[in-house]
Coordinates of C-alpha atoms in Angstrom, one line a residue:
Chain C
M1 CA 0.1 -7.9 -36.1
S2 CA 3.6 -8.8 -37.3
T3 CA 6.3 -9.2 -34.7
S4 CA 9.8 -10.3 -35.5
P5 CA 12.6 -10.8 -33.0
A6 CA 14.4 -7.7 -34.3
S7 CA 11.3 -5.4 -33.8
D8 CA 10.5 -7.2 -30.5
R9 CA 14.0 -6.3 -29.3
H10 CA 13.7 -2.7 -30.5
I11 CA 10.4 -2.1 -28.8
Q12 CA 11.2 -3.9 -25.5
L13 CA 14.6 -2.3 -24.8
N14 CA 15.6 1.3 -24.2
P15 CA 18.6 2.8 -26.0
F16 CA 20.8 1.5 -23.2
G17 CA 19.7 -2.1 -23.7
Q18 CA 17.6 -2.2 -20.5
L19 CA 14.1 -3.6 -20.4
R20 CA 11.3 -1.0 -20.8
H21 CA 8.3 -3.1 -21.9
F22 CA 8.0 -6.9 -21.4
L23 CA 5.9 -8.2 -24.3
S24 CA 7.6 -11.4 -25.4
I25 CA 10.6 -13.6 -24.9
D26 CA 11.5 -12.9 -28.6
G27 CA 14.3 -10.5 -29.1
L28 CA 15.6 -10.8 -25.5
D29 CA 19.0 -12.4 -25.1
R30 CA 20.4 -14.8 -22.6
N31 CA 21.9 -12.1 -20.4
L32 CA 18.7 -10.2 -20.0
L33 CA 16.7 -13.4 -19.2
T34 CA 19.3 -14.3 -16.6
E35 CA 19.1 -10.8 -15.1
I36 CA 15.3 -11.3 -14.7
L37 CA 15.9 -14.6 -13.0
D38 CA 18.6 -13.2 -10.7
T39 CA 16.4 -10.2 -9.8
A40 CA 13.5 -12.6 -9.1
D41 CA 15.7 -14.6 -6.7
S42 CA 16.2 -11.5 -4.6
F43 CA 12.4 -10.9 -4.5
I44 CA 11.8 -14.5 -3.3
E45 CA 13.8 -13.6 -0.2
V46 CA 11.6 -10.5 0.3
G47 CA 8.5 -12.8 0.2
E48 CA 9.9 -14.6 3.2
R49 CA 10.2 -11.6 5.5
S50 CA 7.7 -10.5 8.1
I51 CA 7.0 -7.3 6.0
K52 CA 6.9 -8.6 2.4
K53 CA 7.2 -5.2 0.8
V54 CA 9.9 -3.0 -0.7
P55 CA 9.6 0.7 -1.6
L56 CA 10.8 0.5 -5.2
L57 CA 7.6 1.5 -6.9
R58 CA 6.2 3.8 -4.2
G59 CA 4.1 6.5 -5.6
R60 CA 3.8 4.8 -9.0
T61 CA 0.4 3.6 -10.4
V62 CA 0.1 0.2 -12.0
V63 CA -3.1 -0.6 -13.9
N64 CA -4.1 -4.2 -14.4
L65 CA -5.9 -4.1 -17.8
F66 CA -7.6 -7.4 -18.3
F67 CA -9.6 -7.7 -21.5
E68 CA -9.8 -11.4 -20.8
A69 CA -10.6 -12.8 -17.3
S70 CA -8.0 -14.5 -15.3
T71 CA -8.2 -14.6 -11.6
R72 CA -4.9 -16.2 -10.8
T73 CA -2.7 -14.2 -13.2
R74 CA -4.4 -11.0 -12.2
S75 CA -4.0 -11.8 -8.4
T76 CA -0.3 -12.5 -8.7
F77 CA 0.3 -9.3 -10.7
E78 CA -1.7 -7.3 -8.1
L79 CA 0.2 -8.8 -5.2
A80 CA 3.5 -8.3 -7.0
A81 CA 2.7 -4.6 -7.6
K82 CA 1.6 -4.1 -4.0
R83 CA 4.8 -5.7 -2.7
L84 CA 6.7 -3.2 -4.7
S85 CA 4.6 -0.5 -2.9
A86 CA 2.8 0.7 -6.1
D87 CA -0.8 1.8 -6.2
V88 CA -2.9 -0.8 -8.1
L89 CA -6.0 -0.3 -10.2
N90 CA -7.7 -3.5 -11.4
L91 CA -9.8 -3.0 -14.5
D92 CA -11.9 -5.8 -15.9
I93 CA -12.5 -4.3 -19.3
S94 CA -14.6 -7.2 -20.6
T95 CA -17.4 -6.0 -18.3
S96 CA -16.6 -2.3 -18.5
A97 CA -15.9 0.6 -21.0
T98 CA -15.6 -1.4 -24.2
S99 CA -19.1 -2.8 -23.7
K100 CA -20.3 0.8 -23.6
G101 CA -18.8 1.4 -27.0
E102 CA -15.6 3.2 -25.9
S103 CA -12.6 2.3 -28.2
L104 CA -9.4 0.8 -26.9
S105 CA -7.5 4.1 -27.7
D106 CA -10.0 6.2 -25.7
T107 CA -9.8 3.8 -22.8
L108 CA -6.1 4.1 -22.8
L109 CA -6.1 7.9 -23.0
N110 CA -8.4 8.1 -20.0
L111 CA -6.1 5.8 -18.0
E112 CA -3.0 7.8 -19.0
A113 CA -4.8 10.9 -17.8
M114 CA -4.9 9.3 -14.4
A115 CA -1.0 9.4 -14.5
S116 CA -0.5 5.7 -14.8
D117 CA 3.1 4.4 -14.9
M118 CA 2.5 0.9 -16.0
F119 CA -0.2 -1.2 -17.8
V120 CA -0.4 -5.0 -17.3
V121 CA -2.3 -6.2 -20.3
R122 CA -4.1 -9.4 -21.0
H123 CA -6.0 -9.6 -24.2
A124 CA -7.6 -12.4 -26.3
Q125 CA -6.1 -10.9 -29.5
S126 CA -2.4 -11.7 -30.3
G127 CA -0.3 -8.5 -30.5
A128 CA -2.6 -6.3 -28.4
P129 CA 0.1 -5.4 -25.9
H130 CA 2.5 -4.6 -28.7
F131 CA -0.1 -2.3 -30.2
I132 CA -0.5 -0.5 -26.8
A133 CA 3.3 -0.3 -26.3
Q134 CA 3.6 1.5 -29.6
S135 CA 0.8 3.9 -29.0
V136 CA 1.2 4.7 -25.3
T137 CA 2.7 7.9 -24.0
P138 CA 6.5 7.6 -23.6
G139 CA 7.5 6.6 -20.1
V140 CA 4.7 4.2 -19.5
A141 CA 5.7 0.5 -19.3
I142 CA 3.6 -2.3 -20.8
I143 CA 3.7 -5.8 -19.4
N144 CA 2.2 -8.6 -21.4
A145 CA 0.0 -10.9 -19.1
G146 CA -1.0 -13.1 -22.0
D147 CA -2.1 -12.2 -25.5
G148 CA -4.1 -14.6 -27.8
R149 CA -2.0 -17.5 -29.0
H150 CA 1.1 -15.3 -29.1
A151 CA 2.9 -15.1 -25.8
H152 CA 2.7 -15.3 -22.0
P153 CA 6.2 -14.3 -21.1
T154 CA 5.9 -13.9 -17.3
Q155 CA 4.5 -17.4 -17.1
A156 CA 7.5 -18.7 -19.1
M157 CA 9.9 -16.8 -16.9
L158 CA 8.4 -18.2 -13.7
D159 CA 8.7 -21.6 -15.2
M160 CA 12.4 -20.9 -16.0
L161 CA 12.9 -19.8 -12.4
T162 CA 11.4 -23.0 -11.1
I163 CA 13.5 -25.1 -13.4
R164 CA 16.7 -23.2 -12.4
Q165 CA 15.8 -23.7 -8.7
H166 CA 15.5 -27.4 -9.0
K167 CA 18.1 -28.2 -11.7
G168 CA 20.6 -25.4 -11.1
R169 CA 21.2 -24.9 -14.8
F170 CA 19.8 -25.1 -18.3
E171 CA 22.7 -26.6 -20.1
G172 CA 22.2 -30.3 -20.9
L173 CA 18.5 -30.3 -19.8
V174 CA 15.9 -32.2 -21.8
V175 CA 12.5 -30.6 -21.5
A176 CA 9.2 -32.1 -22.7
I177 CA 6.1 -29.9 -23.2
V178 CA 3.0 -32.0 -23.4
G179 CA -0.5 -31.3 -24.6
D180 CA -2.3 -28.6 -26.7
I181 CA 0.8 -26.8 -28.0
L182 CA -1.2 -25.3 -30.9
H183 CA -3.4 -23.0 -28.9
S184 CA -0.9 -22.4 -26.1
R185 CA 0.8 -19.0 -25.7
V186 CA 2.5 -20.4 -22.7
A187 CA 4.2 -23.2 -24.7
R188 CA 5.5 -20.7 -27.4
S189 CA 7.1 -18.5 -24.7
Q190 CA 8.5 -21.5 -22.9
V191 CA 10.2 -22.8 -26.0
R192 CA 11.8 -19.5 -26.8
A193 CA 13.0 -19.0 -23.2
L194 CA 14.4 -22.6 -22.9
L195 CA 16.3 -22.3 -26.2
T196 CA 17.7 -18.9 -25.3
L197 CA 18.8 -20.0 -21.9
G198 CA 20.7 -23.0 -23.4
A199 CA 18.5 -26.1 -22.8
E200 CA 19.9 -29.0 -24.7
E201 CA 16.7 -30.3 -26.2
V202 CA 13.1 -29.1 -26.1
R203 CA 10.4 -31.6 -27.2
I204 CA 6.7 -31.0 -27.9
V205 CA 4.5 -34.0 -27.3
G206 CA 0.9 -34.3 -28.5
P207 CA -1.4 -35.4 -31.2
N208 CA -0.8 -33.8 -34.6
T209 CA -4.1 -32.0 -34.4
L210 CA -2.8 -30.0 -31.4
L211 CA 0.8 -29.3 -32.7
P212 CA 1.5 -26.1 -34.7
R213 CA 2.2 -26.6 -38.4
D214 CA 5.4 -24.5 -38.1
A215 CA 6.7 -26.7 -35.2
E216 CA 10.0 -27.6 -37.0
T217 CA 10.9 -23.9 -37.3
L218 CA 10.6 -23.4 -33.6
G219 CA 13.8 -25.5 -33.0
V220 CA 12.0 -28.3 -31.1
K221 CA 11.7 -32.0 -31.6
I222 CA 8.2 -33.4 -32.2
H223 CA 6.8 -36.5 -30.6
N224 CA 3.3 -38.0 -30.9
D225 CA 4.0 -40.7 -28.3
M226 CA 4.6 -40.2 -24.6
R227 CA 7.1 -43.1 -24.3
S228 CA 9.6 -41.5 -26.7
G229 CA 8.6 -38.0 -25.8
L230 CA 9.3 -38.3 -22.1
R231 CA 12.3 -40.7 -22.4
D232 CA 15.2 -39.3 -20.2
A233 CA 13.5 -36.0 -19.8
D234 CA 14.6 -33.8 -16.9
V235 CA 11.5 -31.6 -16.9
V236 CA 8.0 -32.5 -17.9
I237 CA 5.6 -29.5 -18.5
M238 CA 1.9 -30.4 -18.9
L239 CA -0.4 -27.9 -20.5
R240 CA -4.0 -27.3 -19.6
L241 CA -6.4 -29.0 -22.1
Q242 CA -9.3 -26.7 -22.9
R243 CA -12.7 -28.4 -23.0
E244 CA -13.7 -26.4 -26.1
R245 CA -11.0 -28.3 -28.1
M246 CA -13.1 -31.4 -27.7
E247 CA -16.0 -29.8 -29.3
G248 CA -13.8 -28.4 -32.1
A249 CA -13.2 -32.0 -33.3
L250 CA -9.5 -31.7 -32.7
L251 CA -9.7 -34.5 -30.2
P252 CA -11.6 -37.8 -30.1
S253 CA -12.6 -37.6 -26.5
E254 CA -11.3 -36.6 -23.1
R255 CA -10.9 -40.2 -22.0
E256 CA -8.9 -41.0 -25.2
F257 CA -6.6 -38.0 -24.6
Y258 CA -6.0 -39.0 -21.0
R259 CA -5.2 -42.6 -22.1
Q260 CA -2.6 -41.4 -24.6
Y261 CA -1.2 -38.2 -23.1
G262 CA -2.4 -37.9 -19.5
L263 CA 0.5 -37.8 -17.2
T264 CA 0.2 -40.8 -14.9
T265 CA 2.7 -42.3 -12.5
E266 CA 3.3 -45.0 -15.1
K267 CA 4.1 -42.6 -18.0
L268 CA 6.2 -40.4 -15.7
A269 CA 8.5 -43.4 -15.2
Y270 CA 9.7 -42.9 -18.8
A271 CA 11.4 -39.7 -17.7
R272 CA 14.5 -39.5 -15.5
P273 CA 13.9 -40.5 -11.9
D274 CA 14.7 -37.0 -10.7
A275 CA 12.5 -35.3 -13.4
I276 CA 10.3 -32.5 -12.2
V277 CA 6.6 -32.1 -13.2
M278 CA 5.2 -28.6 -14.0
H279 CA 1.8 -27.2 -15.0
P280 CA 0.8 -23.5 -15.5
G281 CA -2.5 -24.2 -13.8
P282 CA -5.4 -24.4 -13.3
I283 CA -5.0 -28.2 -13.6
N284 CA -7.6 -30.6 -14.9
R285 CA -7.2 -33.7 -12.7
G286 CA -7.9 -36.8 -14.7
V287 CA -7.8 -34.9 -18.1
E288 CA -4.1 -34.1 -18.6
I289 CA -2.7 -35.1 -15.2
E290 CA -3.3 -37.8 -12.6
S291 CA -3.9 -36.6 -9.0
A292 CA -1.1 -38.8 -7.7
V293 CA 1.3 -37.0 -10.0
A294 CA 0.0 -33.5 -9.5
D295 CA 0.3 -34.0 -5.7
G296 CA 3.3 -36.3 -5.9
P297 CA 7.0 -35.7 -4.8
Q298 CA 8.1 -34.8 -8.4
S299 CA 5.5 -32.1 -8.7
V300 CA 6.7 -28.4 -8.4
I301 CA 3.3 -26.9 -9.4
L302 CA 2.9 -24.9 -6.2
N303 CA 6.5 -23.6 -6.4
Q304 CA 5.5 -22.2 -9.7
V305 CA 2.8 -20.1 -8.1
T306 CA 5.2 -18.7 -5.5
N307 CA 7.8 -17.9 -8.1
G308 CA 5.1 -16.1 -10.2
I309 CA 5.0 -13.3 -7.7
A310 CA 8.8 -12.9 -7.6
V311 CA 9.2 -13.0 -11.4
R312 CA 6.4 -10.4 -11.8
M313 CA 8.1 -8.1 -9.2
A314 CA 11.3 -8.5 -11.2
V315 CA 10.0 -7.6 -14.6
M316 CA 7.8 -4.7 -13.2
S317 CA 10.7 -3.1 -11.4
M318 CA 13.1 -3.7 -14.3
A319 CA 10.7 -2.2 -16.9
M320 CA 10.0 0.8 -14.6
S321 CA 13.7 1.2 -14.1
G322 CA 14.3 1.2 -17.9
Q323 CA 11.5 3.7 -18.5
L324 CA 12.9 6.0 -15.8
A325 CA 16.5 5.8 -17.3
E326 CA 15.0 6.9 -20.6
R327 CA 13.0 9.7 -19.1
Q328 CA 16.2 10.8 -17.2
A329 CA 18.3 10.8 -20.4
A330 CA 15.6 12.7 -22.3
A331 CA 15.4 15.3 -19.6
E332 CA 19.2 15.8 -19.6
T333 CA 19.3 16.1 -23.4
Q334 CA 16.5 18.8 -23.1
A335 CA 18.5 20.6 -20.4
S336 CA 21.7 20.7 -22.4
K337 CA 20.0 22.3 -25.4
Chain T
M1 CA 47.4 8.8 0.9
T2 CA 45.7 5.4 0.6
A3 CA 49.1 3.6 1.0
L4 CA 49.0 5.0 4.5
I5 CA 45.7 3.2 5.3
N6 CA 46.4 -0.1 6.8
V7 CA 43.1 -1.9 6.9
E8 CA 44.3 -4.6 9.2
N9 CA 45.5 -2.1 11.9
L10 CA 42.3 0.0 11.6
L11 CA 40.2 -3.1 12.1
K12 CA 42.1 -4.1 15.2
T13 CA 41.5 -0.7 16.8
M14 CA 37.9 -0.7 15.7
C15 CA 37.4 -4.1 17.2
D16 CA 38.7 -2.9 20.6
Q17 CA 36.5 0.2 20.4
L18 CA 33.5 -2.0 19.5
K19 CA 34.1 -4.3 22.5
G20 CA 34.2 -1.2 24.7
E21 CA 31.0 0.1 23.2
L22 CA 29.1 -3.2 23.6
Q23 CA 30.3 -3.3 27.3
A24 CA 29.2 0.3 27.9
R25 CA 25.8 -0.6 26.5
S26 CA 25.6 -3.9 28.3
V27 CA 25.0 -5.7 25.1
E28 CA 25.9 -9.4 25.4
Q29 CA 24.8 -11.1 22.2
P30 CA 24.8 -8.7 19.4
A31 CA 23.6 -9.6 15.9
L32 CA 26.1 -8.7 13.2
I33 CA 25.0 -7.4 9.7
G34 CA 27.3 -6.4 6.8
I35 CA 26.2 -4.2 3.9
R36 CA 27.2 -5.7 0.5
T37 CA 29.9 -5.8 -0.7
G38 CA 32.6 -4.2 1.4
G39 CA 30.6 -4.2 4.7
V40 CA 30.2 -8.0 4.4
W41 CA 34.0 -8.5 4.2
L42 CA 34.5 -6.3 7.3
A43 CA 31.6 -8.1 9.1
D44 CA 33.4 -11.4 8.4
Y45 CA 36.5 -10.1 10.1
L46 CA 34.6 -8.7 13.1
H47 CA 32.6 -11.9 13.4
K48 CA 35.8 -13.8 14.0
A49 CA 37.5 -11.2 16.1
L50 CA 34.5 -10.9 18.4
A51 CA 34.2 -14.8 18.4
L52 CA 30.4 -14.6 17.8
E53 CA 28.8 -18.0 17.4
E54 CA 25.7 -16.9 15.5
P55 CA 26.4 -16.4 11.8
F56 CA 26.3 -12.8 10.5
G57 CA 23.8 -11.4 8.1
E58 CA 24.3 -9.9 4.6
L59 CA 22.2 -6.9 3.4
D60 CA 21.7 -5.9 -0.2
I61 CA 20.0 -2.5 -0.1
S62 CA 19.3 -2.2 -3.8
F63 CA 15.5 -2.4 -3.3
Y64 CA 15.6 0.5 -0.7
R65 CA 17.8 3.0 -2.5
D66 CA 16.3 6.5 -2.7
D67 CA 17.7 7.2 -6.2
F68 CA 15.6 4.5 -8.1
S69 CA 14.0 7.2 -10.2
R70 CA 17.4 8.5 -11.3
M71 CA 19.7 5.4 -11.2
G72 CA 17.2 2.6 -11.8
L73 CA 17.5 -0.9 -10.4
N74 CA 20.9 -2.4 -9.7
P75 CA 21.1 -5.3 -12.3
R76 CA 23.4 -7.2 -10.0
V77 CA 21.1 -7.2 -6.9
R78 CA 21.4 -10.4 -4.8
P79 CA 19.1 -11.6 -2.0
S80 CA 19.7 -10.2 1.4
H81 CA 20.2 -12.9 4.0
L82 CA 19.6 -12.5 7.7
P83 CA 19.9 -15.8 9.5
F84 CA 18.3 -14.6 12.7
E85 CA 15.3 -12.6 14.0
T86 CA 16.0 -8.9 14.2
E87 CA 13.1 -8.3 16.6
D88 CA 14.4 -6.9 19.9
R89 CA 18.0 -7.6 19.0
H90 CA 21.0 -5.3 19.4
I91 CA 22.4 -5.0 15.9
I92 CA 25.9 -4.1 14.8
L93 CA 25.6 -2.7 11.3
V94 CA 28.8 -2.6 9.3
D95 CA 29.7 -0.8 6.0
D96 CA 33.1 0.1 4.4
V97 CA 32.5 3.8 3.7
I98 CA 30.1 6.4 4.9
M99 CA 29.5 9.6 3.0
S100 CA 26.0 11.0 2.4
G101 CA 24.4 8.6 4.9
R102 CA 21.8 7.5 2.3
T103 CA 23.1 3.9 2.2
I104 CA 22.7 3.6 6.0
R105 CA 19.2 5.1 5.8
A106 CA 18.2 2.5 3.3
A107 CA 19.8 -0.3 5.3
M108 CA 18.0 0.7 8.5
N109 CA 14.7 0.8 6.6
E110 CA 15.4 -2.7 5.3
I111 CA 16.3 -4.0 8.8
F112 CA 13.0 -2.7 10.2
D113 CA 11.1 -4.7 7.6
Y114 CA 12.5 -7.9 9.2
G115 CA 11.5 -6.7 12.7
R116 CA 12.0 -3.9 15.3
P117 CA 15.6 -4.1 16.6
A118 CA 16.4 -3.0 20.2
S119 CA 19.3 -0.9 19.0
I120 CA 21.7 -0.4 16.1
I121 CA 25.5 0.4 16.5
L122 CA 26.9 1.7 13.2
V123 CA 30.5 0.7 12.3
T124 CA 32.3 2.1 9.2
L125 CA 35.9 1.7 8.1
L126 CA 36.2 5.1 6.5
D127 CA 34.2 8.3 7.1
L128 CA 34.4 10.7 4.1
G129 CA 32.3 13.5 5.7
A130 CA 29.9 15.3 3.2
R131 CA 26.9 14.0 5.1
E132 CA 23.4 14.8 3.7
L133 CA 21.4 13.0 6.4
P134 CA 21.7 13.2 10.2
I135 CA 23.4 9.8 10.6
Q136 CA 26.7 9.3 12.4
P137 CA 28.7 6.1 12.9
D138 CA 29.5 5.0 16.4
I139 CA 32.8 3.4 15.5
V140 CA 35.0 4.8 12.7
G141 CA 38.3 3.4 11.5
Q142 CA 39.6 6.6 9.9
S143 CA 38.2 9.9 8.6
L144 CA 39.3 11.1 5.2
Q145 CA 39.0 14.4 3.3
L146 CA 38.9 13.7 -0.4
Q147 CA 39.2 16.1 -3.3
R148 CA 36.0 16.5 -5.4
H149 CA 37.3 14.2 -8.2
Q150 CA 38.5 11.5 -5.8
R151 CA 36.7 8.3 -4.7
V152 CA 37.8 5.5 -2.4
K153 CA 36.9 1.8 -2.8
L154 CA 37.5 -1.1 -0.4
L155 CA 39.0 -4.1 -2.4
G156 CA 39.0 -7.6 -1.0
P157 CA 38.3 -9.8 0.6
D158 CA 41.9 -11.1 0.7
P159 CA 43.7 -9.0 1.4
L160 CA 41.5 -6.1 2.3
R161 CA 42.9 -2.8 0.9
V162 CA 41.7 0.7 0.1
E163 CA 42.1 2.1 -3.4
L164 CA 41.9 5.8 -4.3
R165 CA 40.4 6.5 -7.6
E166 CA 40.6 9.7 -9.7
R167 CA 37.3 10.4 -11.4
R168 CA 37.1 12.4 -14.6
E169 CA 35.9 15.9 -13.9
N170 CA 33.1 16.2 -16.5
T171 CA 31.0 13.3 -15.3

């Protein structure tokens, strides 16, 4: 499935330049990403109240459509939708309709017949949320909750929110992303978001077998060594190492990976003393990160989880808002005919 | 007409009335909340004039508006900030202009999500009439009758002044 920044912009924004689907960071400009972060800031405050709920999506139906299991991401999307007062339907498709032979299109038609307003989609195949956004009934918003190796834009935005909270800005920041970049949809979205928001330098750090071949075209600097990769970094983002990569002969061994790329207190010292440590979770202690670092004073891993709810509330309400504005404009055009 | 509105003078009178109202209700330690943006400027003034020690709260009602399906989400929403518990407190709620009453409805819903207040006194600088909900301010600076194409806006914070705007008819 081909996706270019221009077509990504076209499909994600309504004619007024407002978000209507959230599929990828590609094609979204700095102003829009900043608007997502600002809106999320307001939702963080809502999460601190005794009643952590606002009525924005009251009466709307949000369907969590997970073709690939993910407890954490699904839970935070569910909680985000509930805090916006939406009705939420969780569908674990991997164990449901498709196994009975129903096609994706038929599944979607059935869900649309239940008057759904938004689909939150996770799929193992890159481009699946784009496909759904192109074929869905107008007025229904699609949010990408991770597709194949392509993108995980809400994870990237919650990381951006966490960085902004701790560093106050993106200008001048040096950010190192460490580990399996090749298979990581999170890393791709993070790189795009960081460069769009004006980070000074984005580095990817790992063995060549885990770095994408087109790395140079991403606008990042490549390091195979932690000492040079982390030097003077303001932010260190560790990625989860998936065990199956060991079996795929991309890595010598878990122990060897940890020795070279595992984030230990010793290696973290290469970075700036006030550097923050991030990880999209779930963490593999002793595989990509040492417990002392994961639980240490520079770790903001649990802030990321809290911010995940606020960022998802922001993109859900903004996308619904963009869809409603489009529906409204269409209704007015119809009325004036 | 707006040249005749002296915000400073109105606020002085409103402050005296508010003191009387608090006394009549035997409220000793009210909690002050301004609705963004104009209401916050006025709350700042009243906070000093009433010599309240506790800081005042700021409310952004964007998440509680009843026209989300028509207007969408305000892209410039900022976090509300209430630096006190609202449970069982006597609240002074301040806004610059009241018209339909929908903003105040939204603000009261938001306040209740922080806790159940003992009472709310509503203070507005200008009352434009044209109410659509049964909500009336307790203290009003001045009532105004506008033409259909006219709008008023409080500008500030220093100095506070009221501007009358002519709106194009066909919008």
